[in-house]
Amino acid sequence: MNNQPMSSQKKATVVSTSVATLLVFVKLIIGIASGSVAVLASAIDSLLDMAVSIFNFFAIKKAEEDPDEHYHYGKGKIQAIAGVIEGTIITMSGLYIIYVAIEKLLHGKETTLLVPSIIAMLISIVITWFLVRYLLNVAEKTDNIVIKADALHYKTDLWSNAAVLLSLALVAATGFDSIDALFGLGIGLYIIYSAYEIIVEGVQILLDKALPSEIVAKIGEIISGHPEVTSYHWLKTRTDGSTNFVEFHMVLRPNMLLLEAHRIADEVEEKIMALDPNKRWVITPHFDPYDDEDMNEAMLHGKPLVNLKKQNEDDEK
C-alpha cells in the first residue's frame, strides 16, 4: 500500500478541479437561463478547465513514477504531452466561443437575467483570483509545466471573466445585446492566443530543446572552472519538465586514477545541481585523456576516424 504524501503538484490539480467544477455549475445555469453568450462561453471554458485538471492529475501521477525496466528515464515527458493537449483544448474552446458569438451577432438573441449573471461573474472572479495565486505559488516552487499551464489558463479565465462582467454591465446600461457577443468574440480570440505559449513549451520539451542558454552557460563555467579539468566539450542538455538531463565530456590528466576522476565529477555535479534545487538532475559525465571533440563529431556525421585517431595519438606524444 502506497502511503506517500500527495505532492504539491497533485494537490494543485485537485484544488483546480474542485474550483472548476463549482464554477461550471454556477456559470452554466446562469448562462443558459440568461442567454448570455459571454457567460455561456465562460461556462464552457470552466467545463474544459475541469476536464483538463482531471487529466493533469493523472499526467503528474504518471510523471512522478520512478524509472523502470521499460522506461529507463521515467515518464516525465507525459507532462509535456499534457501541456500540448491542454493548449489544444483551450484553442478549441476559444474557437467554439467565437462561433457562438458570431451566431448571436448574425441572428440576434436577447440577454436576460443580467443581475444574476453579474453576481455569478463577480463570485467567479473572486474564486478564480485566489486559485491563480495558489497555482502561481506552486508553479514557482516546482517549475512544473502542467501547473504553469493551469496557472496561465486560469489567469486568462480571470481576464475573460472580467471582460464578461464588463459586457454584462454595458448591456444593462445600454440595452445593446450585440455588446455581449462582441465581448464573447474578443474572449475567444484571447483564449486562443493564451494557448499558444502552452503548446510551444510542450512541443519544445518533446523535441528535447536545450535548457535555457543562461543555465547552459553556467554549467559550462562550472565544468571549466574546476582546477583539475583541462577542458570540456559535447555539452548537451534537455529537460522533461521536472528532470534536467546533462551530459558532457571533460578532459582530465591522462594518468589520473579513476577514483580521482569520479571525485572531480561528483564536485562538478554537485555545483550543477545547485543551479536549480527544485528540479531533479540526471548528469552523465564522460572522462577523456585528451580533447576528442573532432572524433565525436566525425562519429556523429559518419566520417572516417583513422586520420583523427592518428592525429590525437601524435598530439598526446
Short mmCIF file of C-alpha atoms in Angstrom, two decimals:
data_model
loop_
_atom_site.label_atom_id
_atom_site.label_comp_id
_atom_site.label_asym_id
_atom_site.label_seq_id
_atom_site.Cartn_x
_atom_site.Cartn_y
_atom_site.Cartn_z
CA MET A 1 0.00 0.00 0.00
CA ASN A 2 1.34 3.42 -1.01
CA ASN A 3 1.37 5.79 1.97
CA GLN A 4 3.45 8.50 0.35
CA PRO A 5 2.03 12.02 0.87
CA MET A 6 0.43 13.71 -2.13
CA SER A 7 2.84 16.05 -3.92
CA SER A 8 2.12 19.78 -4.12
CA GLN A 9 1.63 19.41 -7.89
CA LYS A 10 -1.10 16.80 -7.49
CA LYS A 11 -2.74 18.80 -4.70
CA ALA A 12 -2.84 21.79 -7.06
CA THR A 13 -4.68 19.78 -9.73
CA VAL A 14 -7.21 18.55 -7.13
CA VAL A 15 -7.86 22.13 -5.98
CA SER A 16 -8.18 23.45 -9.55
CA THR A 17 -10.55 20.59 -10.49
CA SER A 18 -12.78 21.33 -7.48
CA VAL A 19 -12.89 25.06 -8.25
CA ALA A 20 -13.61 24.46 -11.95
CA THR A 21 -16.47 22.08 -11.07
CA LEU A 22 -18.08 24.69 -8.83
CA LEU A 23 -17.75 27.41 -11.49
CA VAL A 24 -19.18 25.16 -14.21
CA PHE A 25 -22.45 24.69 -12.32
CA VAL A 26 -22.79 28.38 -11.44
CA LYS A 27 -21.97 29.73 -14.92
CA LEU A 28 -23.80 27.05 -16.92
CA ILE A 29 -27.09 27.53 -15.08
CA ILE A 30 -26.92 31.33 -15.34
CA GLY A 31 -25.61 31.28 -18.94
CA ILE A 32 -28.38 29.02 -20.26
CA ALA A 33 -31.09 30.83 -18.31
CA SER A 34 -29.96 34.33 -19.33
CA GLY A 35 -28.99 33.63 -22.93
CA SER A 36 -25.69 35.47 -22.44
CA VAL A 37 -23.04 34.30 -24.91
CA ALA A 38 -20.28 35.70 -22.74
CA VAL A 39 -21.45 33.84 -19.60
CA LEU A 40 -22.07 30.64 -21.58
CA ALA A 41 -18.60 30.96 -23.13
CA SER A 42 -17.11 31.29 -19.67
CA ALA A 43 -19.08 28.22 -18.51
CA ILE A 44 -17.77 26.14 -21.40
CA ASP A 45 -14.25 27.29 -20.63
CA SER A 46 -14.69 26.23 -16.98
CA LEU A 47 -16.04 22.85 -18.10
CA LEU A 48 -12.89 22.31 -20.15
CA ASP A 49 -10.83 23.54 -17.19
CA MET A 50 -12.38 20.78 -15.09
CA ALA A 51 -11.64 18.08 -17.68
CA VAL A 52 -8.09 19.31 -18.19
CA SER A 53 -7.37 19.50 -14.46
CA ILE A 54 -8.52 15.88 -14.03
CA PHE A 55 -6.27 14.85 -16.92
CA ASN A 56 -3.39 16.85 -15.40
CA PHE A 57 -3.75 14.98 -12.10
CA PHE A 58 -3.17 11.63 -13.80
CA ALA A 59 -0.40 13.07 -16.00
CA ILE A 60 1.52 14.27 -12.94
CA LYS A 61 0.84 10.97 -11.15
CA LYS A 62 2.43 9.07 -14.06
CA ALA A 63 5.30 11.55 -14.39
CA GLU A 64 6.22 11.08 -10.73
CA GLU A 65 6.63 7.32 -11.12
CA ASP A 66 10.18 6.06 -10.79
CA PRO A 67 12.07 4.79 -13.87
CA ASP A 68 11.53 1.09 -14.56
CA GLU A 69 12.79 -1.60 -16.92
CA HIS A 70 10.64 -0.26 -19.76
CA TYR A 71 11.10 3.49 -19.15
CA HIS A 72 14.71 3.98 -18.10
CA TYR A 73 14.40 7.77 -18.00
CA GLY A 74 11.00 7.81 -16.32
CA LYS A 75 7.75 9.17 -17.76
CA GLY A 76 8.33 12.87 -17.16
CA LYS A 77 7.53 13.83 -20.76
CA ILE A 78 3.90 12.92 -20.20
CA GLN A 79 3.67 16.38 -18.60
CA ALA A 80 4.70 17.97 -21.91
CA ILE A 81 2.11 15.85 -23.71
CA ALA A 82 -0.47 17.05 -21.17
CA GLY A 83 0.59 20.64 -21.82
CA VAL A 84 0.15 20.26 -25.59
CA ILE A 85 -3.24 18.59 -25.11
CA GLU A 86 -4.35 21.30 -22.70
CA GLY A 87 -3.25 24.03 -25.10
CA THR A 88 -5.13 22.32 -27.94
CA ILE A 89 -8.29 22.01 -25.84
CA ILE A 90 -8.04 25.68 -24.86
CA THR A 91 -7.73 26.59 -28.55
CA MET A 92 -10.81 24.51 -29.44
CA SER A 93 -12.84 26.15 -26.67
CA GLY A 94 -11.78 29.56 -27.99
CA LEU A 95 -12.92 28.62 -31.50
CA TYR A 96 -16.30 27.43 -30.18
CA ILE A 97 -16.81 30.66 -28.24
CA ILE A 98 -16.06 32.65 -31.43
CA TYR A 99 -18.62 30.52 -33.31
CA VAL A 100 -21.35 31.15 -30.70
CA ALA A 101 -20.55 34.89 -30.64
CA ILE A 102 -20.82 35.16 -34.44
CA GLU A 103 -24.12 33.24 -34.33
CA LYS A 104 -25.54 35.77 -31.88
CA LEU A 105 -24.28 38.72 -33.96
CA LEU A 106 -25.92 37.30 -37.10
CA HIS A 107 -29.22 36.14 -35.66
CA GLY A 108 -29.57 38.21 -32.51
CA LYS A 109 -30.72 36.95 -29.12
CA GLU A 110 -31.84 38.90 -26.09
CA THR A 111 -29.73 38.72 -22.93
CA THR A 112 -31.85 38.32 -19.78
CA LEU A 113 -31.23 37.84 -16.04
CA LEU A 114 -28.49 40.45 -16.12
CA VAL A 115 -28.32 40.95 -12.34
CA PRO A 116 -27.90 37.20 -11.51
CA SER A 117 -25.35 36.96 -14.34
CA ILE A 118 -23.34 39.88 -12.93
CA ILE A 119 -23.41 38.35 -9.42
CA ALA A 120 -22.29 34.98 -10.80
CA MET A 121 -19.35 36.54 -12.63
CA LEU A 122 -18.32 38.55 -9.54
CA ILE A 123 -18.23 35.32 -7.50
CA SER A 124 -16.28 33.63 -10.29
CA ILE A 125 -13.69 36.41 -10.41
CA VAL A 126 -13.05 36.29 -6.65
CA ILE A 127 -12.71 32.48 -6.57
CA THR A 128 -10.52 32.41 -9.68
CA TRP A 129 -8.22 35.13 -8.31
CA PHE A 130 -7.45 33.06 -5.21
CA LEU A 131 -6.93 29.94 -7.36
CA VAL A 132 -4.50 31.75 -9.67
CA ARG A 133 -2.44 32.99 -6.70
CA TYR A 134 -2.27 29.45 -5.34
CA LEU A 135 -1.30 27.87 -8.67
CA LEU A 136 1.34 30.52 -9.37
CA ASN A 137 2.87 29.84 -5.96
CA VAL A 138 3.04 26.08 -6.66
CA ALA A 139 4.39 26.70 -10.18
CA GLU A 140 7.12 28.99 -8.82
CA LYS A 141 8.22 26.36 -6.29
CA THR A 142 8.11 23.34 -8.63
CA ASP A 143 8.63 24.84 -12.13
CA ASN A 144 6.18 22.18 -13.33
CA ILE A 145 4.91 22.74 -16.90
CA VAL A 146 1.48 21.27 -16.12
CA ILE A 147 0.92 23.59 -13.15
CA LYS A 148 2.31 26.54 -15.13
CA ALA A 149 -0.17 25.74 -17.91
CA ASP A 150 -3.00 25.51 -15.39
CA ALA A 151 -1.97 28.81 -13.80
CA LEU A 152 -1.79 30.51 -17.19
CA HIS A 153 -5.15 29.06 -18.18
CA TYR A 154 -6.92 30.28 -15.05
CA LYS A 155 -5.17 33.63 -15.39
CA THR A 156 -6.76 34.02 -18.83
CA ASP A 157 -10.05 32.97 -17.20
CA LEU A 158 -9.63 35.80 -14.73
CA TRP A 159 -9.31 38.35 -17.51
CA SER A 160 -12.11 36.77 -19.55
CA ASN A 161 -14.41 36.77 -16.50
CA ALA A 162 -13.67 40.46 -16.01
CA ALA A 163 -14.48 41.04 -19.68
CA VAL A 164 -17.78 39.13 -19.30
CA LEU A 165 -18.66 41.23 -16.25
CA LEU A 166 -17.94 44.44 -18.17
CA SER A 167 -20.01 43.28 -21.15
CA LEU A 168 -22.98 42.46 -18.91
CA ALA A 169 -22.73 45.86 -17.25
CA LEU A 170 -22.66 47.59 -20.64
CA VAL A 171 -25.65 45.56 -21.89
CA ALA A 172 -27.56 46.53 -18.73
CA ALA A 173 -26.64 50.18 -19.20
CA THR A 174 -27.20 50.48 -22.98
CA GLY A 175 -29.63 47.69 -23.87
CA PHE A 176 -27.45 46.60 -26.84
CA ASP A 177 -27.19 42.78 -26.76
CA SER A 178 -24.57 42.82 -29.52
CA ILE A 179 -22.04 44.08 -26.93
CA ASP A 180 -22.28 40.68 -25.22
CA ALA A 181 -21.48 38.89 -28.48
CA LEU A 182 -18.59 41.24 -29.28
CA PHE A 183 -17.04 40.63 -25.88
CA GLY A 184 -17.54 36.89 -26.34
CA LEU A 185 -15.69 37.16 -29.66
CA GLY A 186 -12.81 39.00 -28.01
CA ILE A 187 -12.63 36.44 -25.19
CA GLY A 188 -12.44 33.61 -27.72
CA LEU A 189 -9.53 35.26 -29.54
CA TYR A 190 -7.72 35.93 -26.26
CA ILE A 191 -8.14 32.31 -25.14
CA ILE A 192 -6.60 31.05 -28.41
CA TYR A 193 -3.70 33.46 -28.02
CA SER A 194 -3.05 32.30 -24.46
CA ALA A 195 -2.92 28.65 -25.57
CA TYR A 196 -0.02 29.27 -27.97
CA GLU A 197 2.62 29.60 -25.23
CA ILE A 198 1.49 26.37 -23.54
CA ILE A 199 1.63 24.38 -26.79
CA VAL A 200 5.03 25.76 -27.79
CA GLU A 201 6.64 24.91 -24.43
CA GLY A 202 5.22 21.37 -24.51
CA VAL A 203 6.45 20.76 -28.07
CA GLN A 204 9.90 22.12 -27.22
CA ILE A 205 10.22 19.66 -24.34
CA LEU A 206 9.09 16.78 -26.57
CA LEU A 207 11.75 17.80 -29.12
CA ASP A 208 14.44 17.80 -26.40
CA LYS A 209 15.16 21.51 -26.58
CA ALA A 210 18.25 22.51 -24.59
CA LEU A 211 17.95 24.16 -21.20
CA PRO A 212 17.85 27.99 -21.24
CA SER A 213 21.09 29.46 -22.61
CA GLU A 214 21.98 31.15 -19.32
CA ILE A 215 21.76 27.80 -17.49
CA VAL A 216 23.87 26.09 -20.17
CA ALA A 217 26.46 28.87 -19.90
CA LYS A 218 26.61 28.47 -16.11
CA ILE A 219 27.06 24.70 -16.48
CA GLY A 220 29.97 25.34 -18.85
CA GLU A 221 31.50 27.76 -16.36
CA ILE A 222 31.22 25.20 -13.56
CA ILE A 223 32.92 22.48 -15.60
CA SER A 224 35.73 24.66 -16.95
CA GLY A 225 36.14 26.37 -13.59
CA HIS A 226 37.24 23.20 -11.83
CA PRO A 227 41.05 23.43 -11.36
CA GLU A 228 41.65 19.83 -12.42
CA VAL A 229 39.56 19.92 -15.61
CA THR A 230 41.72 20.73 -18.64
CA SER A 231 38.76 21.45 -20.96
CA TYR A 232 35.32 20.14 -21.85
CA HIS A 233 33.23 19.53 -24.98
CA TRP A 234 29.99 17.96 -26.21
CA LEU A 235 27.88 19.57 -23.52
CA LYS A 236 24.26 18.55 -24.12
CA THR A 237 21.18 19.39 -22.08
CA ARG A 238 17.44 18.75 -22.14
CA THR A 239 14.50 18.53 -19.73
CA ASP A 240 11.30 16.53 -19.43
CA GLY A 241 9.66 19.30 -17.39
CA SER A 242 10.64 18.07 -13.94
CA THR A 243 14.05 16.45 -14.51
CA ASN A 244 17.03 18.11 -16.21
CA PHE A 245 19.40 15.89 -18.17
CA VAL A 246 23.02 16.92 -18.73
CA GLU A 247 25.87 15.09 -20.42
CA PHE A 248 29.36 16.27 -21.29
CA HIS A 249 32.93 15.18 -21.95
CA MET A 250 35.61 16.61 -19.68
CA VAL A 251 39.33 16.32 -20.36
CA LEU A 252 41.47 15.21 -17.42
CA ARG A 253 45.13 14.24 -16.98
CA PRO A 254 45.81 11.00 -18.91
CA ASN A 255 47.46 9.35 -15.90
CA MET A 256 44.72 10.27 -13.41
CA LEU A 257 43.25 7.49 -11.27
CA LEU A 258 39.62 6.61 -11.87
CA LEU A 259 38.92 7.38 -8.20
CA GLU A 260 40.20 10.94 -8.68
CA ALA A 261 38.16 11.37 -11.86
CA HIS A 262 34.99 10.37 -10.03
CA ARG A 263 35.76 12.76 -7.18
CA ILE A 264 36.06 15.61 -9.68
CA ALA A 265 32.83 14.55 -11.40
CA ASP A 266 30.99 14.50 -8.05
CA GLU A 267 32.20 18.01 -7.25
CA VAL A 268 31.12 19.32 -10.65
CA GLU A 269 27.73 17.58 -10.47
CA GLU A 270 27.01 18.99 -7.01
CA LYS A 271 27.53 22.55 -8.25
CA ILE A 272 25.40 21.96 -11.36
CA MET A 273 22.50 20.58 -9.30
CA ALA A 274 22.66 23.64 -7.07
CA LEU A 275 21.66 25.79 -10.08
CA ASP A 276 18.05 24.63 -9.63
CA PRO A 277 17.39 22.65 -6.44
CA ASN A 278 13.68 22.32 -7.32
CA LYS A 279 14.47 20.06 -10.27
CA ARG A 280 15.78 16.52 -10.36
CA TRP A 281 19.06 16.21 -12.26
CA VAL A 282 20.49 13.32 -14.25
CA ILE A 283 24.12 14.22 -15.04
CA THR A 284 26.31 11.96 -17.16
CA PRO A 285 30.00 12.96 -17.40
CA HIS A 286 32.46 11.24 -19.76
CA PHE A 287 36.19 11.22 -18.93
CA ASP A 288 38.67 11.92 -21.74
CA PRO A 289 42.50 11.79 -21.57
CA TYR A 290 42.61 14.31 -24.44
CA ASP A 291 40.20 16.53 -26.37
CA ASP A 292 38.45 14.15 -28.80
CA GLU A 293 35.71 16.54 -29.89
CA ASP A 294 36.66 16.17 -33.56
CA MET A 295 36.39 12.39 -33.28
CA ASN A 296 32.98 12.67 -31.65
CA GLU A 297 31.77 14.99 -34.39
CA ALA A 298 33.14 12.63 -37.03
CA MET A 299 31.32 9.69 -35.47
CA LEU A 300 28.13 11.73 -35.29
CA HIS A 301 28.30 12.50 -39.01
CA GLY A 302 29.58 9.09 -40.06
CA LYS A 303 33.07 10.26 -41.16
CA PRO A 304 36.25 8.08 -41.13
CA LEU A 305 38.16 8.17 -37.84
CA VAL A 306 41.59 6.84 -38.89
CA ASN A 307 43.27 10.20 -39.52
CA LEU A 308 41.72 11.79 -36.44
CA LYS A 309 42.89 8.93 -34.19
CA LYS A 310 46.44 9.23 -35.55
CA GLN A 311 46.42 12.99 -35.06
CA ASN A 312 45.28 12.65 -31.43
CA GLU A 313 47.93 10.00 -30.75
CA ASP A 314 50.59 12.31 -32.19
CA ASP A 315 49.29 15.22 -30.06
CA GLU A 316 49.44 13.03 -26.95
CA LYS A 317 53.11 12.17 -27.68
#
